[in-house]
mmCIF file of C-alpha atoms in Angstrom:
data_model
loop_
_atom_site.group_PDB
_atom_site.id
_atom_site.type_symbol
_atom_site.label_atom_id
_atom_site.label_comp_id
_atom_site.label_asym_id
_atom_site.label_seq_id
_atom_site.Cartn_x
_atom_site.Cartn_y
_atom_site.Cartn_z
ATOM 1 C CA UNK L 1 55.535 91.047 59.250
ATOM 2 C CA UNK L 2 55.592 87.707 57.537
ATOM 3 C CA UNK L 3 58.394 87.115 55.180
ATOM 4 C CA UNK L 4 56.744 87.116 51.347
ATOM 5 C CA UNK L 5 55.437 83.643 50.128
ATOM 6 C CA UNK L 6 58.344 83.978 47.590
ATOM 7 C CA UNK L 7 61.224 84.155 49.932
ATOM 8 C CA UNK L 8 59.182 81.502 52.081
ATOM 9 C CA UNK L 9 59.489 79.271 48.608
ATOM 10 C CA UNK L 10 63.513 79.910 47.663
ATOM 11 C CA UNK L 11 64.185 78.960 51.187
ATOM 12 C CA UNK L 12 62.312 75.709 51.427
ATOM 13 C CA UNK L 13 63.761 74.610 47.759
ATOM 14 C CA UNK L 14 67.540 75.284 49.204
ATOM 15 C CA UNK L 15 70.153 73.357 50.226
ATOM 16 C CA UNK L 16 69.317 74.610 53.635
ATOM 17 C CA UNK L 17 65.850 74.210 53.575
ATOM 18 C CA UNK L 18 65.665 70.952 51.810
ATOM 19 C CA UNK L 19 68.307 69.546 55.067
ATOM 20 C CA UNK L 20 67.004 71.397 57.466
ATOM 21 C CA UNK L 21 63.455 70.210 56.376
ATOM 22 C CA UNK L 22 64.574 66.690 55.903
ATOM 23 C CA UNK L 23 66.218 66.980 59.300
ATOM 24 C CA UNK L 24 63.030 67.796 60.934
ATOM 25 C CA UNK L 25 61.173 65.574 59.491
ATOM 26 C CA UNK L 26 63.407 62.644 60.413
ATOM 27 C CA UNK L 27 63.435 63.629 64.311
ATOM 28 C CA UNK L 28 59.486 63.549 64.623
ATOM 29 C CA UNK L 29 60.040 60.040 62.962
ATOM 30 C CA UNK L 30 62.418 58.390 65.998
ATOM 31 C CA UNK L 31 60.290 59.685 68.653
ATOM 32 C CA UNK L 32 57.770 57.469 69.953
ATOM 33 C CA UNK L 33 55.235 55.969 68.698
ATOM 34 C CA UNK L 34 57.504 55.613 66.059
ATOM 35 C CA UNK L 35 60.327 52.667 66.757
ATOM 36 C CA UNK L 36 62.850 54.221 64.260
ATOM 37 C CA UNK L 37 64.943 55.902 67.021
ATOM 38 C CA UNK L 38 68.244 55.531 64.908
ATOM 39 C CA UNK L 39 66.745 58.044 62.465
ATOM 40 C CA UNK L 40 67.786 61.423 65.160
ATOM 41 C CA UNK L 41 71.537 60.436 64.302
ATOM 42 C CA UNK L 42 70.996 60.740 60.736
ATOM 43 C CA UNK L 43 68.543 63.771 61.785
ATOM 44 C CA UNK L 44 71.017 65.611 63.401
ATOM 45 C CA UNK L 45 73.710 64.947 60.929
ATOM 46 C CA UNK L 46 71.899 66.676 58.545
ATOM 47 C CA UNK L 47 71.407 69.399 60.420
ATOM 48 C CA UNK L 48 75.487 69.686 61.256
ATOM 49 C CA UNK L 49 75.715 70.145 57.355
ATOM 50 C CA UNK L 50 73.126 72.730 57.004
ATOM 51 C CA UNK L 51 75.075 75.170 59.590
ATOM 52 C CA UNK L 52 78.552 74.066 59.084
ATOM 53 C CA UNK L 53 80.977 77.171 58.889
ATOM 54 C CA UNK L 54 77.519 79.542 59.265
ATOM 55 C CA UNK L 55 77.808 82.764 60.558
ATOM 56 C CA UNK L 56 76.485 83.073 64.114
ATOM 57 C CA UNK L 57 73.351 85.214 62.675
ATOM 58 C CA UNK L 58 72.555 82.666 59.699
ATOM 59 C CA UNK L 59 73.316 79.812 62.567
ATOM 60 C CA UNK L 60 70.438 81.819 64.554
ATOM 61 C CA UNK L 61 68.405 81.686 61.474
ATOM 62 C CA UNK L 62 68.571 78.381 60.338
ATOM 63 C CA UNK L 63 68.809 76.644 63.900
ATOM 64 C CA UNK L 64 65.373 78.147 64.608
ATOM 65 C CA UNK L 65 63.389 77.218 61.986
ATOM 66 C CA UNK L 66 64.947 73.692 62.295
ATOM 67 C CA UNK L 67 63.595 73.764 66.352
ATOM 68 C CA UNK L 68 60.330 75.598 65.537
ATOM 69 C CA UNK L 69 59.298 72.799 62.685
ATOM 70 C CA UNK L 70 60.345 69.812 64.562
ATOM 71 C CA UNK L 71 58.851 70.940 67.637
ATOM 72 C CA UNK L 72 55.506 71.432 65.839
ATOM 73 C CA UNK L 73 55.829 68.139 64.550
ATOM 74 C CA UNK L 74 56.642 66.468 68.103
ATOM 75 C CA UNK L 75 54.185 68.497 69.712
ATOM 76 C CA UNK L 76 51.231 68.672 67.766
ATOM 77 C CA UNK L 77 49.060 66.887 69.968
ATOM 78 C CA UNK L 78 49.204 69.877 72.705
ATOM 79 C CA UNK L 79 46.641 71.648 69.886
ATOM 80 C CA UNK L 80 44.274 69.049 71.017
ATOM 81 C CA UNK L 81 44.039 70.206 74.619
ATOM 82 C CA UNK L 82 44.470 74.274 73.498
ATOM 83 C CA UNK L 83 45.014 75.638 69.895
ATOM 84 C CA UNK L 84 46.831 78.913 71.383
ATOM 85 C CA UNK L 85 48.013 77.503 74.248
ATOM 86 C CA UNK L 86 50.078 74.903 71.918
ATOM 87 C CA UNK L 87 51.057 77.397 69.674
ATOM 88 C CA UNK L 88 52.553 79.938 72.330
ATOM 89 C CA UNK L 89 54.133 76.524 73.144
ATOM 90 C CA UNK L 90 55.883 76.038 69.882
ATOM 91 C CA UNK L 91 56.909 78.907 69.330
ATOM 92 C CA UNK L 92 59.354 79.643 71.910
ATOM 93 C CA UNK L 93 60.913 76.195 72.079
ATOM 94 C CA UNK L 94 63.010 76.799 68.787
ATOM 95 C CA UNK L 95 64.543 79.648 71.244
ATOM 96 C CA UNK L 96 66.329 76.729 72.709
ATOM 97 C CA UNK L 97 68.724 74.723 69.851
ATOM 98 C CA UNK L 98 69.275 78.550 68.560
ATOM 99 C CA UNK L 99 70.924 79.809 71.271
ATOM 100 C CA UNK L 100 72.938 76.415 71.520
ATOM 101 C CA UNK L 101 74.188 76.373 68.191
ATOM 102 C CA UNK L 102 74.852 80.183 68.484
ATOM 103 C CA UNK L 103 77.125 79.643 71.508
ATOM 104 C CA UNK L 104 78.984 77.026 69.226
ATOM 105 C CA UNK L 105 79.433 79.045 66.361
ATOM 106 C CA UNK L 106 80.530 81.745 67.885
ATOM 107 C CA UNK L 107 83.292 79.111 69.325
ATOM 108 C CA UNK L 108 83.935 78.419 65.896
ATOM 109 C CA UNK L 109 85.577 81.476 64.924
ATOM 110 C CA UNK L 110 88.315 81.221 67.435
ATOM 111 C CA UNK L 111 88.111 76.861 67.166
ATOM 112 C CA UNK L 112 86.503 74.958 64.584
ATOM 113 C CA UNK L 113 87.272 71.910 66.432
ATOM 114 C CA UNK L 114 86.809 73.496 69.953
ATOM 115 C CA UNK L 115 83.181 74.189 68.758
ATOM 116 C CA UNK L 116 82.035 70.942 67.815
ATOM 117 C CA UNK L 117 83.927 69.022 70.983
ATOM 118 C CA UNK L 118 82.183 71.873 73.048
ATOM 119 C CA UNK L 119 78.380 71.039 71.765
ATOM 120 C CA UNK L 120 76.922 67.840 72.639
ATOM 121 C CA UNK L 121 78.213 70.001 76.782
ATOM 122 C CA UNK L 122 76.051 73.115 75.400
ATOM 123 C CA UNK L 123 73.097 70.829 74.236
ATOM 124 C CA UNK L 124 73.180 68.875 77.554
ATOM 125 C CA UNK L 125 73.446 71.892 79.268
ATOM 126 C CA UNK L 126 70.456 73.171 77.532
ATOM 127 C CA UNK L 127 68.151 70.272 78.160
ATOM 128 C CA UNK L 128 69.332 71.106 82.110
ATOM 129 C CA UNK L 129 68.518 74.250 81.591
ATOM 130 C CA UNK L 130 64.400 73.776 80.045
ATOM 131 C CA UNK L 131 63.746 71.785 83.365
ATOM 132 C CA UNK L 132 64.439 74.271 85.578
ATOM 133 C CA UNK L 133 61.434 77.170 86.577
ATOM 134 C CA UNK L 134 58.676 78.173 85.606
ATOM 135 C CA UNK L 135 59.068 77.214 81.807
ATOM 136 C CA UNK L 136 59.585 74.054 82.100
ATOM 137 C CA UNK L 137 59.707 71.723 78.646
ATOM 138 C CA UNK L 138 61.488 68.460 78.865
ATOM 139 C CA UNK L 139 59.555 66.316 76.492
ATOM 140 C CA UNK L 140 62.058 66.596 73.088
ATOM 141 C CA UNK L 141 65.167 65.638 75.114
ATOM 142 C CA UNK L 142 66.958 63.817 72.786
ATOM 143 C CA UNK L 143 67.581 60.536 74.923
ATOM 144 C CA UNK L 144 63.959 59.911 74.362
ATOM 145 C CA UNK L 145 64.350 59.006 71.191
ATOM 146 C CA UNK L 146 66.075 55.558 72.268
ATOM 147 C CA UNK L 147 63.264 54.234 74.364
ATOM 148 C CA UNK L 148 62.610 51.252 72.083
ATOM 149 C CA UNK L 149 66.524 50.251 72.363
ATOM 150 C CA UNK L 150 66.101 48.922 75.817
ATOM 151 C CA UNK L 151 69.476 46.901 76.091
ATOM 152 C CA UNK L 152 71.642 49.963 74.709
ATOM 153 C CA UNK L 153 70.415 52.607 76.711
ATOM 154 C CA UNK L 154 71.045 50.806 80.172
ATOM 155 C CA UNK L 155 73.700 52.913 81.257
ATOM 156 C CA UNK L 156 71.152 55.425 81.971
ATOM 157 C CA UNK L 157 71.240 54.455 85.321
ATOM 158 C CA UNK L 158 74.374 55.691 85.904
ATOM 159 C CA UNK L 159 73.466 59.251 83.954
ATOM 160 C CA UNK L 160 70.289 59.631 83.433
ATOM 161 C CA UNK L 161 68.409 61.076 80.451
ATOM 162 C CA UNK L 162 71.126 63.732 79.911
ATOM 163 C CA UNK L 163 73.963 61.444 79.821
ATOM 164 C CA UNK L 164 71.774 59.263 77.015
ATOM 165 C CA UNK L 165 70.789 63.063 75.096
ATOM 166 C CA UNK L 166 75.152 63.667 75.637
ATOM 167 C CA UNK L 167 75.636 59.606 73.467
ATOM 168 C CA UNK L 168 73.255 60.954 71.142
ATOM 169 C CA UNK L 169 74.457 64.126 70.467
ATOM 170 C CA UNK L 170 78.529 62.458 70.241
ATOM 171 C CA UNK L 171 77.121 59.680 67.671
ATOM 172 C CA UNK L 172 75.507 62.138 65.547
ATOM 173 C CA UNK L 173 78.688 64.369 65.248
ATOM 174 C CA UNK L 174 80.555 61.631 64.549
ATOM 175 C CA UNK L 175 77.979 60.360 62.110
ATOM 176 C CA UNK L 176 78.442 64.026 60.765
ATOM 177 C CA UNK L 177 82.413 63.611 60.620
ATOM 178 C CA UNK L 178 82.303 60.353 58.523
ATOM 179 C CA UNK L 179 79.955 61.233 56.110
ATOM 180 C CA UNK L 180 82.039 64.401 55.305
ATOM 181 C CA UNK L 181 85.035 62.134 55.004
ATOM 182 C CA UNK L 182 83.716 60.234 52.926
ATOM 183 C CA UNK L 183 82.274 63.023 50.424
ATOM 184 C CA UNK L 184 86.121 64.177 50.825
ATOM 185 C CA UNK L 185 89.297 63.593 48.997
ATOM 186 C CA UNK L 186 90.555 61.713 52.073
ATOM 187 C CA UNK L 187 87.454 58.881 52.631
ATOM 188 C CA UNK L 188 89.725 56.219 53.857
ATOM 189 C CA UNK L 189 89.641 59.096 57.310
ATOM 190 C CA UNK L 190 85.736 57.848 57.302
ATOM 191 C CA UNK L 191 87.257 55.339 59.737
ATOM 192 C CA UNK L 192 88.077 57.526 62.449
ATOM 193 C CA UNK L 193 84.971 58.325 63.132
ATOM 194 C CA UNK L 194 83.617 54.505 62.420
ATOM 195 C CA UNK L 195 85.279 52.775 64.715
ATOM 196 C CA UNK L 196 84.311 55.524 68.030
ATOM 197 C CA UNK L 197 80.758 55.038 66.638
ATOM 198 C CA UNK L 198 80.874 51.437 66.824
ATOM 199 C CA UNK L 199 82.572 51.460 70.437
ATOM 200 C CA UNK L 200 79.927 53.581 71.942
ATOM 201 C CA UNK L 201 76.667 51.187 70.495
ATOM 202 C CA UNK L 202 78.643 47.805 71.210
ATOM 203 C CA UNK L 203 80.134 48.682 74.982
ATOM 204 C CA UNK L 204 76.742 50.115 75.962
ATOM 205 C CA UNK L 205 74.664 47.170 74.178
ATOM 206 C CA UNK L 206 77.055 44.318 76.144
ATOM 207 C CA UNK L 207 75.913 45.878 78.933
ATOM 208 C CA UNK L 208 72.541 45.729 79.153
ATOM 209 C CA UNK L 209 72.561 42.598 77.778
ATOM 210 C CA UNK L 210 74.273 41.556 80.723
ATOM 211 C CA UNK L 211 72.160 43.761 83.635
ATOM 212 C CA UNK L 212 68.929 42.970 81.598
ATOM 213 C CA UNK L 213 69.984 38.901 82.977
ATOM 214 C CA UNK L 214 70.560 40.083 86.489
ATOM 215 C CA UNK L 215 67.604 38.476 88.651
ATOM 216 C CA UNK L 216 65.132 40.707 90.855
ATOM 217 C CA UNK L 217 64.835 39.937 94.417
ATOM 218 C CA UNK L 218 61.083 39.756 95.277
ATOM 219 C CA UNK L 219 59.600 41.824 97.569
ATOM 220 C CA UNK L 220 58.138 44.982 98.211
ATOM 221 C CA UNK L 221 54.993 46.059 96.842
ATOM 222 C CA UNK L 222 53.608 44.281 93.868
ATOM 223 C CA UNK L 223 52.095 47.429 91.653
ATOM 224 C CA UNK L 224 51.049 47.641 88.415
ATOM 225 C CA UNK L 225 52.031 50.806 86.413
ATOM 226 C CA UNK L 226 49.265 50.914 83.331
ATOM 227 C CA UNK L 227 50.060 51.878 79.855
ATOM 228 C CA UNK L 228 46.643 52.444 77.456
ATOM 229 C CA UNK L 229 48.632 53.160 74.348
ATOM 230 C CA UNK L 230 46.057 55.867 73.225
ATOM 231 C CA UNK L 231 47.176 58.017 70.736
ATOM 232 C CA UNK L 232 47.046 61.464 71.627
ATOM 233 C CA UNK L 233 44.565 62.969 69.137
ATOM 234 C CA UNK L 234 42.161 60.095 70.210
ATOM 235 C CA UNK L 235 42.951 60.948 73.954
ATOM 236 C CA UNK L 236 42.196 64.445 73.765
ATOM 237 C CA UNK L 237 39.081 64.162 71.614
ATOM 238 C CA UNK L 238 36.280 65.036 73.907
ATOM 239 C CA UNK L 239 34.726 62.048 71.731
ATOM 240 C CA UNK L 240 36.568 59.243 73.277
ATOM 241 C CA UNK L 241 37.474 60.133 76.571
ATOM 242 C CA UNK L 242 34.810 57.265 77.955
ATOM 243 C CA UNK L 243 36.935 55.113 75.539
ATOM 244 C CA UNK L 244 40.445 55.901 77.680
ATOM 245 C CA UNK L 245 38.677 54.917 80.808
ATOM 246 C CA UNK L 246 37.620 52.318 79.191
ATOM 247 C CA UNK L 247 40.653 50.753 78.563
ATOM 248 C CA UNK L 248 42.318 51.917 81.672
ATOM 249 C CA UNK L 249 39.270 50.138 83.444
ATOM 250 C CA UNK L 250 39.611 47.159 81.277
ATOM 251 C CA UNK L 251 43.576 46.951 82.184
ATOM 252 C CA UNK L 252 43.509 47.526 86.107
ATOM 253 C CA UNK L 253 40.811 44.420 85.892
ATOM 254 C CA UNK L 254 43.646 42.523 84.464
ATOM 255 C CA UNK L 255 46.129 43.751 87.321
ATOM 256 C CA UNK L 256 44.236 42.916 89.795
ATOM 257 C CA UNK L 257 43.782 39.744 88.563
ATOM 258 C CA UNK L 258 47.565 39.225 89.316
ATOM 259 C CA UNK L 259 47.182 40.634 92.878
ATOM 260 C CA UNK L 260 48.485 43.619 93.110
ATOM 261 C CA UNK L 261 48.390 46.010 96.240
ATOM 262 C CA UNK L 262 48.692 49.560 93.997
ATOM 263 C CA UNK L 263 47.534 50.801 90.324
ATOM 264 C CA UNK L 264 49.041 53.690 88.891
ATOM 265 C CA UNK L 265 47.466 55.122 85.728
ATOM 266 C CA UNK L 266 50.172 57.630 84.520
ATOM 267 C CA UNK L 267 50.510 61.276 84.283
ATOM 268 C CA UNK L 268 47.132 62.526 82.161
ATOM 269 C CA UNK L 269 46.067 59.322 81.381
ATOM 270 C CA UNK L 270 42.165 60.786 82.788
ATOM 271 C CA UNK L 271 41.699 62.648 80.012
ATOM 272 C CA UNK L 272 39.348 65.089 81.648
ATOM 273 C CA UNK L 273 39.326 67.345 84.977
ATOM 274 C CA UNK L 274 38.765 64.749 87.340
ATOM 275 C CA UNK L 275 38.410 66.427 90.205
ATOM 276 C CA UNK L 276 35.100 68.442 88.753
ATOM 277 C CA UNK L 277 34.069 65.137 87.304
ATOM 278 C CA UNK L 278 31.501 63.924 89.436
ATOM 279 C CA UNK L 279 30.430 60.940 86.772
ATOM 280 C CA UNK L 280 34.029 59.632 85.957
ATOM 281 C CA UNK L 281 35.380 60.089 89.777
ATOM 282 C CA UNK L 282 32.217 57.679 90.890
ATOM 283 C CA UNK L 283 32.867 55.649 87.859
ATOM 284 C CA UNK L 284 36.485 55.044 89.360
ATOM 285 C CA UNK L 285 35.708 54.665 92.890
ATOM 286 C CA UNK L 286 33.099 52.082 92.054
ATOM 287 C CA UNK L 287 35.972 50.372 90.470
ATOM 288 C CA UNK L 288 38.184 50.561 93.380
ATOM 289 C CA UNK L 289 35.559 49.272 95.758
ATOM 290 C CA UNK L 290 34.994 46.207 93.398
ATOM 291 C CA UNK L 291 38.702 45.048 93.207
ATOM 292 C CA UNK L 292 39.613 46.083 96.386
ATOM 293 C CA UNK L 293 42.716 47.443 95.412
ATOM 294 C CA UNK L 294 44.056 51.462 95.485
ATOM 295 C CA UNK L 295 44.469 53.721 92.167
ATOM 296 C CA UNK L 296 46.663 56.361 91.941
ATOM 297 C CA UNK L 297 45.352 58.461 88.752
ATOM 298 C CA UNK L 298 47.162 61.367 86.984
ATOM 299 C CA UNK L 299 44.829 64.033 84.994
ATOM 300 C CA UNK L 300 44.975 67.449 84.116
ATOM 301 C CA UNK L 301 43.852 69.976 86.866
ATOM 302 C CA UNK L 302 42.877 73.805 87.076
ATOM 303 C CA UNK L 303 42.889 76.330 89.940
ATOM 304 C CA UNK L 304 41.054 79.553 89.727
ATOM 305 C CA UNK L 305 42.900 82.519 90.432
ATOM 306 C CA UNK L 306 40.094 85.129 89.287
ATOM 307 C CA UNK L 307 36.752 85.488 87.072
ATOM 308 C CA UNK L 308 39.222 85.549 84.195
ATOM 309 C CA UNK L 309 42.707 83.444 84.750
ATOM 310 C CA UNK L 310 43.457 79.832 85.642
ATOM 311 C CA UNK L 311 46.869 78.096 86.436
ATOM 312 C CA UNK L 312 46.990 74.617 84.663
ATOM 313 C CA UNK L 313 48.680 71.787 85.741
ATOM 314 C CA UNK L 314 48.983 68.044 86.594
ATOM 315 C CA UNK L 315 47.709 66.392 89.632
ATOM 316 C CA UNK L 316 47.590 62.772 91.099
ATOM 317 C CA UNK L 317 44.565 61.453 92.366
ATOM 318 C CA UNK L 318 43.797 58.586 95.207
ATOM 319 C CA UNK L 319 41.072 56.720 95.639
#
């Protein structure tokens, strides 16, 4: 059973609801398309202060809600492709930060400290974790959210998205720390947790600057990796899915025009089942035939396991 629209209402208008709400809100914001990536520090700051010194049930409580509404908000485009099958998406997901922040609070009780040191490990771990098998769901990692901050996020190469979703997860806890100095009787203790935050933007920012000068031998194959900048409820609007291969059509016209040997047009960027497509497949190979040039094309694909159940899934196409 639902909880009554009444508790529903005291929730929402408490502390904890109003920063866990806020919190939410302000992670969908420094995904992409949006460019306000700084926003998931303040984000997850917020969220620190709603669970600070919770109980590991109310941590449960309140760390679930927070993952089920700002996975709804990231991931409300998957509605577009399958009402139910985005909603038994969402669902589940807020399964993840829960059992993180459990683990930590539980740690609490025997280390405050210990417990907050341990967590942006447990997050990381997490993230690990949600790429592994069948249930696979890497699309919220938090490094993500710093894919407009080219320069900073360099060091990636060396890490990878989980050592970017570890920076993240240090800043905000740090961001966390000085804010609660500051709304302390000791605020002058605000810089201990300044100065680390300032380290770990500058270091990682000098270097980038500095490998984003490096030049790039030539050589190799010259391909052209397309972006169509579609939003996703236009993409998956049975309406405008001539429109995406329009513009995909429009952009490999322009690569070719630069001579490259290979276009890629990324993961789902077909909007359709390509494969069963008979109009759109000729569409593209008359394309290919004209520029002389080979397309690699990712779109959603189905196999049929009985009268009644599919498998889903992404393919690649070449032509």
């Amino acid at each position: 059973m639902l909880p009554r629209p009444g508790l529903w209402r005291n929730f929402l208008t408490s502390k904890e609801g109003i920063l866990l709400t806020t919190s939410a809100t302000l992670r969908f914001l420094s995904y992409p398309p949006f460019p306000f990536g700084f926003l998931i520090f303040p984000s997850l700051a917020l969220l620190f202060f709603a669970i600070d010194r919770k109980t590991p049930l109310q941590t449960l409580k309140l760390t679930y809600f927070w993952g089920f509404l700002s996975n709804a908000l990231l991931l409300y485009w998957i509605c577009w492709a399958t009402l139910p099958g985005g909603i038994a998406a969402i669902f589940p997901l807020g399964v993840y930060p829960a059992m993180v922040f459990v683990v930590s609070s539980s740690i609490s009780r025997r280390s405050y400290l210990l417990s907050w040191i341990s967590l942006p490990c447990l997050w990381v771990g997490m993230e690990y974790l949600r790429s592994l098998g069948e249930l696979i769901f890497p699309w919220t990692n938090l490094g993500y959210s710093q894919s407009f901050y080219l320069p900073i996020i360099q060091f990636i190469t060396f890490t990878g998205i989980y050592g970017l979703s570890f920076w993240v997860m240090v800043i905000s806890l740090l961001l966390f720390g000085a804010i609660r100095s500051l709304m302390s009787s000791k605020p002058r203790k605000s810089l201990s947790y300044v100065l680390p935050i300032l380290v770990l933007v500058l270091l990682p920012y000098i270097y980038g600057r500095v490998v984003m000068k490096e030049r790039v031998e030539p050589g190799g194959v010259k391909v052209a990796l397309l972006q169509g900048n579609i939003g996703q409820g236009v993409k998956w609007n049975p309406k405008y899915v001539d429109f995406s291969f329009e513009t995909f059509f429009d952009l490999s016209r322009e690569a070719a025009e630069r001579g490259v040997e290979l276009i890629v047009w990324p993961e789902t960027a077909a909007p359709c089942y390509l494969a069963h497509d008979q109009v759109r497949r000729r569409l593209v190979q008359n394309l290919v035939d004209e520029l002389k040039v080979p397309f690699l094309i990712g779109a959603p694909e189905y196999k049929r396991l009985d009268s009644r159940k599919f498998v889903y899934y992404n393919a690649a196409f070449f032509f």
